[in-house]
Amino acid sequence: MSTDVERFRKWSDAAPNEDYNPQPEDVQWMKQVTGIQDEEELKNHALKIQAEGLVVYPYPCIKKFAFTTSRVGRHPAYQDVLAIGKNRPGAIYLEAACCFGNDVRKVVSDGYPIENVIATDLKGDFWTIGQKFFRTTPETFPVPFLLGDAFDASFISPDTPPAPTSSTPPIRDVPSLKTLTSLTPLQHHVSIIHAAAFFHLFNEEPQRRLAFLLGSLLSPSPGSMIIGSHGGAPDTEENKKGATRFIGVSESLFTHSPTSWRNLWIGEGGVFKEGDVKVWAEAKVLPRPPSQPTLTDSSGLPVERCVMTWSVIRI
Ligand SMILES: C[S@@+](CC[C@H](N)C(=O)[O-])C[C@H]1O[C@@H](n2cnc3c(N)ncnc32)[C@H](O)[C@@H]1O
């Protein structure tokens, strides 16, 4: 999928660095997980790590210091995530496109059993930089990291379709997370998949493929969920099928609206059959910081900055 990612780079490169301005609860959390108590030292540490991350790839989320907070912790389904970790023995949590690994650190710091957590990303350097930021090693933070391209057929097999919802667990045994070299053995075995700022990197068709691939990993047990957040389009009549946003002379991004997102996951042609899952999605228009590049629609008119938070939960 490198072409889509390359398309994205131009926009990403143009997004200016934002100021380091964490919320008080994020400062507390960073102190807890990094062990750094001095706030000036913490800031300098974050700036240094940000610079290293931007060399690997200049994602806007790194420019915005997304690694100093957690998206999963702010997701409306977060308490259910923690409850599954506590109450469902062996329930696997997968962080898709984990980047520095801040979200897996959040679930583990809130009590999700570490032995059931796994993270994956296209770029191993991000995970290494995350170990540096959180001042851990593979021994002190033993969550397995799997390097891979989510679209690579040898990483997630496209031949296994998403399972229908069922209370009967799959018979196949799950190998130890530490021994995995691809996600294929986890198909139909993952209880929670969190994917933040991931889908919006791709165009409409690869987003659809990604939804099927992540869907194929999901456990059939009721309550299993795929959750996340990313750039979206407000749920207007004209955005029913999603929206294409032009971000430069020849660059465009496809964004789903809550309606098109639901239709991607459920019903005819969707990832899951009607009645197997409930899909919730909410698109919120946010004020655009003056430093951010303006997105325009097909007529060249500015469009709002809009974040869609969503969940797909087995019934
Ligand atoms: C915008 S960052 C989001 C990171 C993090 N989830 C967050 O919310 O801050 C996108 C992440 O997707 C990863 N990525 C891009 N293409 C990928 C692919 N084809 N397979 C797996 N990961 C991919 C990137 O390496 C990067 O870490």
mmCIF file of C-alpha atoms and ligand atoms in Angstrom:
data_model
loop_
_atom_site.group_PDB
_atom_site.id
_atom_site.type_symbol
_atom_site.label_atom_id
_atom_site.label_comp_id
_atom_site.label_asym_id
_atom_site.label_seq_id
_atom_site.Cartn_x
_atom_site.Cartn_y
_atom_site.Cartn_z
ATOM 1 C CA MET A 1 0.000 0.000 0.000
ATOM 2 C CA SER A 2 2.986 2.264 -0.293
ATOM 3 C CA THR A 3 1.355 4.374 -3.036
ATOM 4 C CA ASP A 4 -1.456 5.510 -0.767
ATOM 5 C CA VAL A 5 1.001 6.248 2.011
ATOM 6 C CA GLU A 6 3.185 8.212 -0.399
ATOM 7 C CA ARG A 7 0.145 10.266 -1.445
ATOM 8 C CA PHE A 8 -0.331 11.063 2.192
ATOM 9 C CA ARG A 9 3.246 12.177 2.726
ATOM 10 C CA LYS A 10 2.800 15.413 0.800
ATOM 11 C CA TRP A 11 -0.049 16.527 3.038
ATOM 12 C CA SER A 12 1.748 15.304 6.102
ATOM 13 C CA ASP A 13 4.950 17.140 5.185
ATOM 14 C CA ALA A 14 2.970 20.345 4.829
ATOM 15 C CA ALA A 15 1.386 20.060 8.294
ATOM 16 C CA PRO A 16 3.412 22.268 10.638
ATOM 17 C CA ASN A 17 4.719 21.147 14.006
ATOM 18 C CA GLU A 18 2.337 21.872 16.838
ATOM 19 C CA ASP A 19 3.260 23.101 20.282
ATOM 20 C CA TYR A 20 3.732 20.654 23.134
ATOM 21 C CA ASN A 21 0.691 21.327 25.286
ATOM 22 C CA PRO A 22 -0.484 18.126 27.035
ATOM 23 C CA GLN A 23 -3.625 17.932 29.171
ATOM 24 C CA PRO A 24 -2.937 17.664 32.940
ATOM 25 C CA GLU A 25 -4.151 14.012 32.984
ATOM 26 C CA ASP A 26 -1.712 13.168 30.174
ATOM 27 C CA VAL A 27 1.158 14.760 32.121
ATOM 28 C CA GLN A 28 0.224 12.574 35.114
ATOM 29 C CA TRP A 29 0.070 9.484 32.915
ATOM 30 C CA MET A 30 3.421 10.240 31.246
ATOM 31 C CA LYS A 31 5.009 10.720 34.664
ATOM 32 C CA GLN A 32 3.601 7.352 35.709
ATOM 33 C CA VAL A 33 4.739 5.414 32.636
ATOM 34 C CA THR A 34 8.072 7.128 31.890
ATOM 35 C CA GLY A 35 9.119 7.629 35.502
ATOM 36 C CA ILE A 36 10.150 11.235 34.636
ATOM 37 C CA GLN A 37 8.698 13.539 37.305
ATOM 38 C CA ASP A 38 10.217 16.861 36.253
ATOM 39 C CA GLU A 39 7.858 18.488 33.727
ATOM 40 C CA GLU A 40 10.576 20.437 31.919
ATOM 41 C CA GLU A 41 12.584 17.249 31.517
ATOM 42 C CA LEU A 42 9.442 15.462 30.290
ATOM 43 C CA LYS A 43 8.858 18.175 27.692
ATOM 44 C CA ASN A 44 12.456 18.037 26.428
ATOM 45 C CA HIS A 45 12.214 14.244 26.286
ATOM 46 C CA ALA A 46 8.967 14.455 24.242
ATOM 47 C CA LEU A 47 10.487 17.021 21.850
ATOM 48 C CA LYS A 48 13.554 14.849 21.279
ATOM 49 C CA ILE A 49 11.420 11.768 20.654
ATOM 50 C CA GLN A 50 9.094 13.709 18.345
ATOM 51 C CA ALA A 51 12.101 14.776 16.240
ATOM 52 C CA GLU A 52 13.268 11.154 15.975
ATOM 53 C CA GLY A 53 9.776 9.997 14.960
ATOM 54 C CA LEU A 54 9.414 12.678 12.287
ATOM 55 C CA VAL A 55 12.602 11.417 10.648
ATOM 56 C CA VAL A 56 10.994 7.971 10.284
ATOM 57 C CA TYR A 57 7.809 9.451 8.776
ATOM 58 C CA PRO A 58 6.329 12.926 9.288
ATOM 59 C CA TYR A 59 2.810 11.895 10.311
ATOM 60 C CA PRO A 60 0.651 14.755 11.568
ATOM 61 C CA CYS A 61 -0.130 12.658 14.679
ATOM 62 C CA ILE A 62 3.562 12.791 15.616
ATOM 63 C CA LYS A 63 3.582 16.519 14.898
ATOM 64 C CA LYS A 64 0.601 16.797 17.266
ATOM 65 C CA PHE A 65 2.354 14.762 20.013
ATOM 66 C CA ALA A 66 -0.354 12.066 19.828
ATOM 67 C CA PHE A 67 2.121 9.748 21.558
ATOM 68 C CA THR A 68 1.876 11.806 24.766
ATOM 69 C CA THR A 69 -1.786 10.891 25.187
ATOM 70 C CA SER A 70 -4.038 7.959 24.399
ATOM 71 C CA ARG A 71 -6.859 7.727 21.931
ATOM 72 C CA VAL A 72 -8.158 4.422 23.283
ATOM 73 C CA GLY A 73 -8.483 5.861 26.799
ATOM 74 C CA ARG A 74 -10.845 8.540 25.470
ATOM 75 C CA HIS A 75 -12.928 6.129 23.400
ATOM 76 C CA PRO A 76 -16.523 5.710 24.684
ATOM 77 C CA ALA A 77 -16.045 1.894 24.715
ATOM 78 C CA TYR A 78 -12.900 2.079 26.877
ATOM 79 C CA GLN A 79 -14.485 0.773 30.075
ATOM 80 C CA ASP A 80 -15.867 -2.194 28.089
ATOM 81 C CA VAL A 81 -12.340 -2.835 26.743
ATOM 82 C CA LEU A 82 -10.997 -3.026 30.291
ATOM 83 C CA ALA A 83 -13.954 -5.178 31.412
ATOM 84 C CA ILE A 84 -13.284 -7.720 28.620
ATOM 85 C CA GLY A 85 -9.622 -7.824 29.658
ATOM 86 C CA LYS A 86 -10.689 -8.540 33.224
ATOM 87 C CA ASN A 87 -13.584 -10.922 32.668
ATOM 88 C CA ARG A 88 -12.834 -12.891 29.494
ATOM 89 C CA PRO A 89 -9.914 -15.265 30.082
ATOM 90 C CA GLY A 90 -7.252 -14.976 27.363
ATOM 91 C CA ALA A 91 -9.070 -12.130 25.534
ATOM 92 C CA ILE A 92 -6.557 -10.744 23.022
ATOM 93 C CA TYR A 93 -6.188 -6.962 22.536
ATOM 94 C CA LEU A 94 -4.577 -5.939 19.227
ATOM 95 C CA GLU A 95 -3.334 -2.410 18.578
ATOM 96 C CA ALA A 96 -3.343 -1.994 14.780
ATOM 97 C CA ALA A 97 -0.978 0.697 13.414
ATOM 98 C CA CYS A 98 0.395 1.181 16.922
ATOM 99 C CA CYS A 99 3.116 3.720 15.996
ATOM 100 C CA PHE A 100 5.042 4.445 19.262
ATOM 101 C CA GLY A 101 2.719 2.130 21.232
ATOM 102 C CA ASN A 102 1.145 4.754 23.507
ATOM 103 C CA ASP A 103 -2.301 3.130 23.322
ATOM 104 C CA VAL A 104 -1.053 -0.340 24.314
ATOM 105 C CA ARG A 105 0.801 1.315 27.199
ATOM 106 C CA LYS A 106 -2.468 2.925 28.278
ATOM 107 C CA VAL A 107 -4.479 -0.331 28.353
ATOM 108 C CA VAL A 108 -1.671 -2.140 30.178
ATOM 109 C CA SER A 109 -1.272 0.713 32.702
ATOM 110 C CA ASP A 110 -5.032 0.467 33.348
ATOM 111 C CA GLY A 111 -4.857 -3.244 34.099
ATOM 112 C CA TYR A 112 -5.424 -5.065 30.788
ATOM 113 C CA PRO A 113 -3.449 -8.344 31.192
ATOM 114 C CA ILE A 114 -0.146 -7.659 29.439
ATOM 115 C CA GLU A 115 0.246 -11.270 28.270
ATOM 116 C CA ASN A 116 -2.870 -10.850 26.085
ATOM 117 C CA VAL A 117 -1.770 -7.638 24.360
ATOM 118 C CA ILE A 118 -0.067 -7.409 20.960
ATOM 119 C CA ALA A 119 0.884 -4.455 18.759
ATOM 120 C CA THR A 120 1.569 -4.181 15.037
ATOM 121 C CA ASP A 121 2.760 -1.538 12.601
ATOM 122 C CA LEU A 122 4.396 -1.134 9.200
ATOM 123 C CA LYS A 123 7.399 0.575 10.769
ATOM 124 C CA GLY A 124 9.469 -1.102 13.471
ATOM 125 C CA ASP A 125 11.427 2.108 14.099
ATOM 126 C CA PHE A 126 8.310 3.680 15.614
ATOM 127 C CA TRP A 127 8.064 0.853 18.162
ATOM 128 C CA THR A 128 11.773 1.231 19.015
ATOM 129 C CA ILE A 129 11.323 4.988 19.472
ATOM 130 C CA GLY A 130 8.311 4.223 21.706
ATOM 131 C CA GLN A 131 10.493 1.982 23.910
ATOM 132 C CA LYS A 132 12.857 4.960 24.192
ATOM 133 C CA PHE A 133 10.058 7.419 25.018
ATOM 134 C CA PHE A 134 8.545 5.176 27.684
ATOM 135 C CA ARG A 135 12.003 4.136 28.900
ATOM 136 C CA THR A 136 11.340 0.436 28.629
ATOM 137 C CA THR A 137 12.957 -2.581 26.991
ATOM 138 C CA PRO A 138 11.385 -5.728 25.521
ATOM 139 C CA GLU A 139 12.110 -7.301 28.930
ATOM 140 C CA THR A 140 10.461 -4.602 31.058
ATOM 141 C CA PHE A 141 7.545 -4.092 28.630
ATOM 142 C CA PRO A 142 7.158 -7.508 26.993
ATOM 143 C CA VAL A 143 4.227 -6.759 24.658
ATOM 144 C CA PRO A 144 5.076 -8.486 21.371
ATOM 145 C CA PHE A 145 5.429 -6.143 18.392
ATOM 146 C CA LEU A 146 4.699 -7.607 14.955
ATOM 147 C CA LEU A 147 6.185 -5.787 12.011
ATOM 148 C CA GLY A 148 4.004 -6.000 8.916
ATOM 149 C CA ASP A 149 1.916 -4.402 6.213
ATOM 150 C CA ALA A 150 -1.752 -4.956 7.034
ATOM 151 C CA PHE A 151 -2.426 -5.428 3.296
ATOM 152 C CA ASP A 152 0.258 -8.061 2.796
ATOM 153 C CA ALA A 153 -1.430 -11.422 2.130
ATOM 154 C CA SER A 154 1.356 -13.213 3.988
ATOM 155 C CA PHE A 155 0.677 -11.045 7.063
ATOM 156 C CA ILE A 156 -3.142 -11.256 7.213
ATOM 157 C CA SER A 157 -4.598 -13.881 4.905
ATOM 158 C CA PRO A 158 -7.327 -12.416 2.687
ATOM 159 C CA ASP A 159 -8.720 -15.956 2.223
ATOM 160 C CA THR A 160 -10.339 -16.169 5.667
ATOM 161 C CA PRO A 161 -13.591 -14.218 5.757
ATOM 162 C CA PRO A 162 -14.866 -12.559 8.958
ATOM 163 C CA ALA A 163 -16.698 -15.127 11.104
ATOM 164 C CA PRO A 164 -20.391 -14.824 11.915
ATOM 165 C CA THR A 165 -21.177 -13.974 15.533
ATOM 166 C CA SER A 166 -21.385 -17.113 17.658
ATOM 167 C CA SER A 167 -21.228 -17.991 21.344
ATOM 168 C CA THR A 168 -19.265 -21.145 20.499
ATOM 169 C CA PRO A 169 -15.563 -20.299 20.579
ATOM 170 C CA PRO A 170 -13.432 -21.422 17.583
ATOM 171 C CA ILE A 171 -11.882 -24.862 18.115
ATOM 172 C CA ARG A 172 -8.392 -23.943 16.820
ATOM 173 C CA ASP A 173 -5.836 -23.187 19.534
ATOM 174 C CA VAL A 174 -4.213 -19.761 19.574
ATOM 175 C CA PRO A 175 -0.419 -19.853 19.456
ATOM 176 C CA SER A 176 1.490 -17.881 22.074
ATOM 177 C CA LEU A 177 1.535 -14.206 21.021
ATOM 178 C CA LYS A 178 5.313 -14.145 21.495
ATOM 179 C CA THR A 179 5.874 -16.769 18.788
ATOM 180 C CA LEU A 180 3.824 -15.103 16.035
ATOM 181 C CA THR A 181 5.408 -13.870 12.812
ATOM 182 C CA SER A 182 2.137 -12.851 11.163
ATOM 183 C CA LEU A 183 -1.423 -12.066 12.246
ATOM 184 C CA THR A 184 -2.975 -14.894 10.213
ATOM 185 C CA PRO A 185 -2.952 -17.392 13.142
ATOM 186 C CA LEU A 186 -5.042 -14.863 15.107
ATOM 187 C CA GLN A 187 -7.887 -14.819 12.578
ATOM 188 C CA HIS A 188 -11.213 -15.257 14.471
ATOM 189 C CA HIS A 189 -9.345 -14.975 17.796
ATOM 190 C CA VAL A 190 -8.929 -11.291 18.686
ATOM 191 C CA SER A 191 -11.435 -9.885 21.202
ATOM 192 C CA ILE A 192 -10.518 -6.206 20.815
ATOM 193 C CA ILE A 193 -8.913 -4.396 17.898
ATOM 194 C CA HIS A 194 -8.111 -0.712 18.260
ATOM 195 C CA ALA A 195 -7.231 1.166 15.072
ATOM 196 C CA ALA A 196 -6.707 4.922 15.403
ATOM 197 C CA ALA A 197 -5.700 7.404 12.702
ATOM 198 C CA PHE A 198 -5.248 4.407 10.403
ATOM 199 C CA PHE A 199 -8.116 3.972 7.900
ATOM 200 C CA HIS A 200 -7.953 7.594 6.752
ATOM 201 C CA LEU A 201 -4.486 7.000 5.290
ATOM 202 C CA PHE A 202 -6.071 5.071 2.438
ATOM 203 C CA ASN A 203 -8.484 5.525 -0.391
ATOM 204 C CA GLU A 204 -12.013 4.078 -0.426
ATOM 205 C CA GLU A 205 -11.234 0.641 -1.859
ATOM 206 C CA PRO A 206 -8.237 -0.121 0.399
ATOM 207 C CA GLN A 207 -10.249 1.124 3.400
ATOM 208 C CA ARG A 208 -12.826 -1.511 2.465
ATOM 209 C CA ARG A 209 -10.154 -4.195 2.210
ATOM 210 C CA LEU A 210 -8.698 -3.133 5.543
ATOM 211 C CA ALA A 211 -12.130 -3.418 7.166
ATOM 212 C CA PHE A 212 -12.494 -7.015 5.865
ATOM 213 C CA LEU A 213 -8.950 -7.907 6.987
ATOM 214 C CA LEU A 214 -9.415 -6.537 10.512
ATOM 215 C CA GLY A 215 -12.897 -8.128 10.547
ATOM 216 C CA SER A 216 -11.298 -11.509 9.776
ATOM 217 C CA LEU A 217 -9.232 -11.226 12.973
ATOM 218 C CA LEU A 218 -12.243 -10.607 15.220
ATOM 219 C CA SER A 219 -13.404 -13.340 17.596
ATOM 220 C CA PRO A 220 -16.994 -14.504 16.920
ATOM 221 C CA SER A 221 -17.906 -14.107 20.622
ATOM 222 C CA PRO A 222 -20.566 -11.490 21.405
ATOM 223 C CA GLY A 223 -19.013 -8.301 22.808
ATOM 224 C CA SER A 224 -15.841 -8.600 20.691
ATOM 225 C CA MET A 225 -15.131 -5.257 19.122
ATOM 226 C CA ILE A 226 -13.190 -3.222 16.583
ATOM 227 C CA ILE A 227 -12.970 0.403 17.693
ATOM 228 C CA GLY A 228 -11.147 3.510 16.651
ATOM 229 C CA SER A 229 -11.156 7.091 15.438
ATOM 230 C CA HIS A 230 -9.894 8.939 12.376
ATOM 231 C CA GLY A 231 -10.613 11.804 10.023
ATOM 232 C CA GLY A 232 -14.246 11.692 8.875
ATOM 233 C CA ALA A 233 -16.919 13.662 7.081
ATOM 234 C CA PRO A 234 -20.025 15.180 8.710
ATOM 235 C CA ASP A 235 -23.139 13.058 8.239
ATOM 236 C CA THR A 236 -24.888 15.198 5.646
ATOM 237 C CA GLU A 237 -27.072 14.070 2.741
ATOM 238 C CA GLU A 238 -24.256 14.678 0.272
ATOM 239 C CA ASN A 239 -21.744 12.685 2.353
ATOM 240 C CA LYS A 240 -23.927 9.551 2.522
ATOM 241 C CA LYS A 241 -21.386 7.662 0.433
ATOM 242 C CA GLY A 242 -18.397 9.373 2.039
ATOM 243 C CA ALA A 243 -16.509 12.343 0.685
ATOM 244 C CA THR A 244 -13.407 12.934 -1.358
ATOM 245 C CA ARG A 245 -11.408 15.858 -0.103
ATOM 246 C CA PHE A 246 -8.845 17.536 -2.240
ATOM 247 C CA ILE A 247 -5.843 18.571 -0.256
ATOM 248 C CA GLY A 248 -3.670 19.944 -3.003
ATOM 249 C CA VAL A 249 -3.522 20.207 -6.763
ATOM 250 C CA SER A 250 -3.425 16.446 -7.327
ATOM 251 C CA GLU A 251 -3.758 14.951 -3.847
ATOM 252 C CA SER A 252 -7.019 13.762 -2.348
ATOM 253 C CA LEU A 253 -8.183 11.821 0.694
ATOM 254 C CA PHE A 254 -11.319 9.714 0.995
ATOM 255 C CA THR A 255 -13.235 10.176 4.228
ATOM 256 C CA HIS A 256 -16.200 8.159 5.429
ATOM 257 C CA SER A 257 -19.206 9.745 7.060
ATOM 258 C CA PRO A 258 -20.989 7.830 9.854
ATOM 259 C CA THR A 259 -23.571 6.621 7.289
ATOM 260 C CA SER A 260 -21.043 5.330 4.748
ATOM 261 C CA TRP A 261 -18.981 3.849 7.613
ATOM 262 C CA ARG A 262 -21.997 1.840 8.859
ATOM 263 C CA ASN A 263 -22.656 0.623 5.320
ATOM 264 C CA LEU A 264 -19.046 -0.508 5.019
ATOM 265 C CA TRP A 265 -19.336 -2.755 8.056
ATOM 266 C CA ILE A 266 -22.866 -4.040 8.018
ATOM 267 C CA GLY A 267 -25.465 -5.405 5.620
ATOM 268 C CA GLU A 268 -25.238 -6.114 1.894
ATOM 269 C CA GLY A 269 -21.624 -6.075 0.701
ATOM 270 C CA GLY A 270 -20.505 -5.151 4.225
ATOM 271 C CA VAL A 271 -17.960 -6.900 6.436
ATOM 272 C CA PHE A 272 -20.588 -8.431 8.727
ATOM 273 C CA LYS A 273 -24.152 -9.628 8.254
ATOM 274 C CA GLU A 274 -27.050 -7.597 9.587
ATOM 275 C CA GLY A 275 -27.663 -8.754 13.181
ATOM 276 C CA ASP A 276 -24.048 -9.864 13.785
ATOM 277 C CA VAL A 277 -22.732 -6.479 14.948
ATOM 278 C CA LYS A 278 -23.908 -3.040 16.000
ATOM 279 C CA VAL A 279 -22.043 -0.124 14.453
ATOM 280 C CA TRP A 280 -21.794 3.265 16.127
ATOM 281 C CA ALA A 281 -20.040 6.248 14.585
ATOM 282 C CA GLU A 282 -20.019 9.937 15.437
ATOM 283 C CA ALA A 283 -18.338 12.641 13.362
ATOM 284 C CA LYS A 284 -17.424 15.798 15.261
ATOM 285 C CA VAL A 285 -16.318 19.001 13.599
ATOM 286 C CA LEU A 286 -13.399 20.469 15.516
ATOM 287 C CA PRO A 287 -11.894 23.929 15.448
ATOM 288 C CA ARG A 288 -8.877 23.924 13.151
ATOM 289 C CA PRO A 289 -5.700 25.260 14.743
ATOM 290 C CA PRO A 290 -4.464 28.205 12.660
ATOM 291 C CA SER A 291 -1.247 26.249 11.994
ATOM 292 C CA GLN A 292 -3.057 23.407 10.182
ATOM 293 C CA PRO A 293 -3.346 23.181 6.386
ATOM 294 C CA THR A 294 -6.825 23.807 4.997
ATOM 295 C CA LEU A 295 -8.621 20.920 3.296
ATOM 296 C CA THR A 296 -10.853 21.825 0.396
ATOM 297 C CA ASP A 297 -13.737 20.019 -1.273
ATOM 298 C CA SER A 298 -14.045 19.215 -4.984
ATOM 299 C CA SER A 299 -15.140 22.803 -5.669
ATOM 300 C CA GLY A 300 -12.126 24.151 -3.835
ATOM 301 C CA LEU A 301 -14.170 25.300 -0.818
ATOM 302 C CA PRO A 302 -12.601 24.816 2.630
ATOM 303 C CA VAL A 303 -13.892 21.826 4.626
ATOM 304 C CA GLU A 304 -13.952 21.463 8.382
ATOM 305 C CA ARG A 305 -11.569 19.383 10.448
ATOM 306 C CA CYS A 306 -13.715 16.449 11.419
ATOM 307 C CA VAL A 307 -12.908 13.423 13.580
ATOM 308 C CA MET A 308 -15.047 10.299 13.455
ATOM 309 C CA THR A 309 -15.054 8.022 16.507
ATOM 310 C CA TRP A 310 -16.570 4.607 15.945
ATOM 311 C CA SER A 311 -17.141 1.086 17.190
ATOM 312 C CA VAL A 312 -18.183 -2.210 15.623
ATOM 313 C CA ILE A 313 -19.357 -4.537 18.386
ATOM 314 C CA ARG A 314 -20.585 -8.105 18.073
ATOM 315 C CA ILE A 315 -24.127 -8.606 19.350
HETATM 316 C C1 LIG B 1 -1.137 8.463 11.535
HETATM 317 S S1 LIG B 1 -0.232 7.179 12.351
HETATM 318 C C2 LIG B 1 -1.353 6.737 13.659
HETATM 319 C C3 LIG B 1 -0.651 6.102 14.798
HETATM 320 C C4 LIG B 1 -1.472 5.796 16.062
HETATM 321 N N1 LIG B 1 -2.424 4.739 15.831
HETATM 322 C C5 LIG B 1 -2.155 7.025 16.606
HETATM 323 O O1 LIG B 1 -3.383 6.997 16.759
HETATM 324 O O2 LIG B 1 -1.497 8.002 16.925
HETATM 325 C C6 LIG B 1 -0.470 5.885 11.191
HETATM 326 C C7 LIG B 1 0.267 4.591 11.527
HETATM 327 O O3 LIG B 1 -0.103 3.622 10.549
HETATM 328 C C8 LIG B 1 1.028 2.852 10.199
HETATM 329 N N2 LIG B 1 0.784 2.272 8.869
HETATM 330 C C9 LIG B 1 0.692 2.915 7.690
HETATM 331 N N3 LIG B 1 0.429 2.053 6.706
HETATM 332 C C10 LIG B 1 0.347 0.822 7.266
HETATM 333 C C11 LIG B 1 0.111 -0.475 6.768
HETATM 334 N N4 LIG B 1 -0.101 -0.671 5.477
HETATM 335 N N5 LIG B 1 0.099 -1.520 7.625
HETATM 336 C C12 LIG B 1 0.305 -1.316 8.960
HETATM 337 N N6 LIG B 1 0.538 -0.104 9.505
HETATM 338 C C13 LIG B 1 0.559 0.954 8.669
HETATM 339 C C14 LIG B 1 2.149 3.879 10.210
HETATM 340 O O4 LIG B 1 3.431 3.301 10.258
HETATM 341 C C15 LIG B 1 1.780 4.708 11.443
HETATM 342 O O5 LIG B 1 2.363 4.207 12.611
#
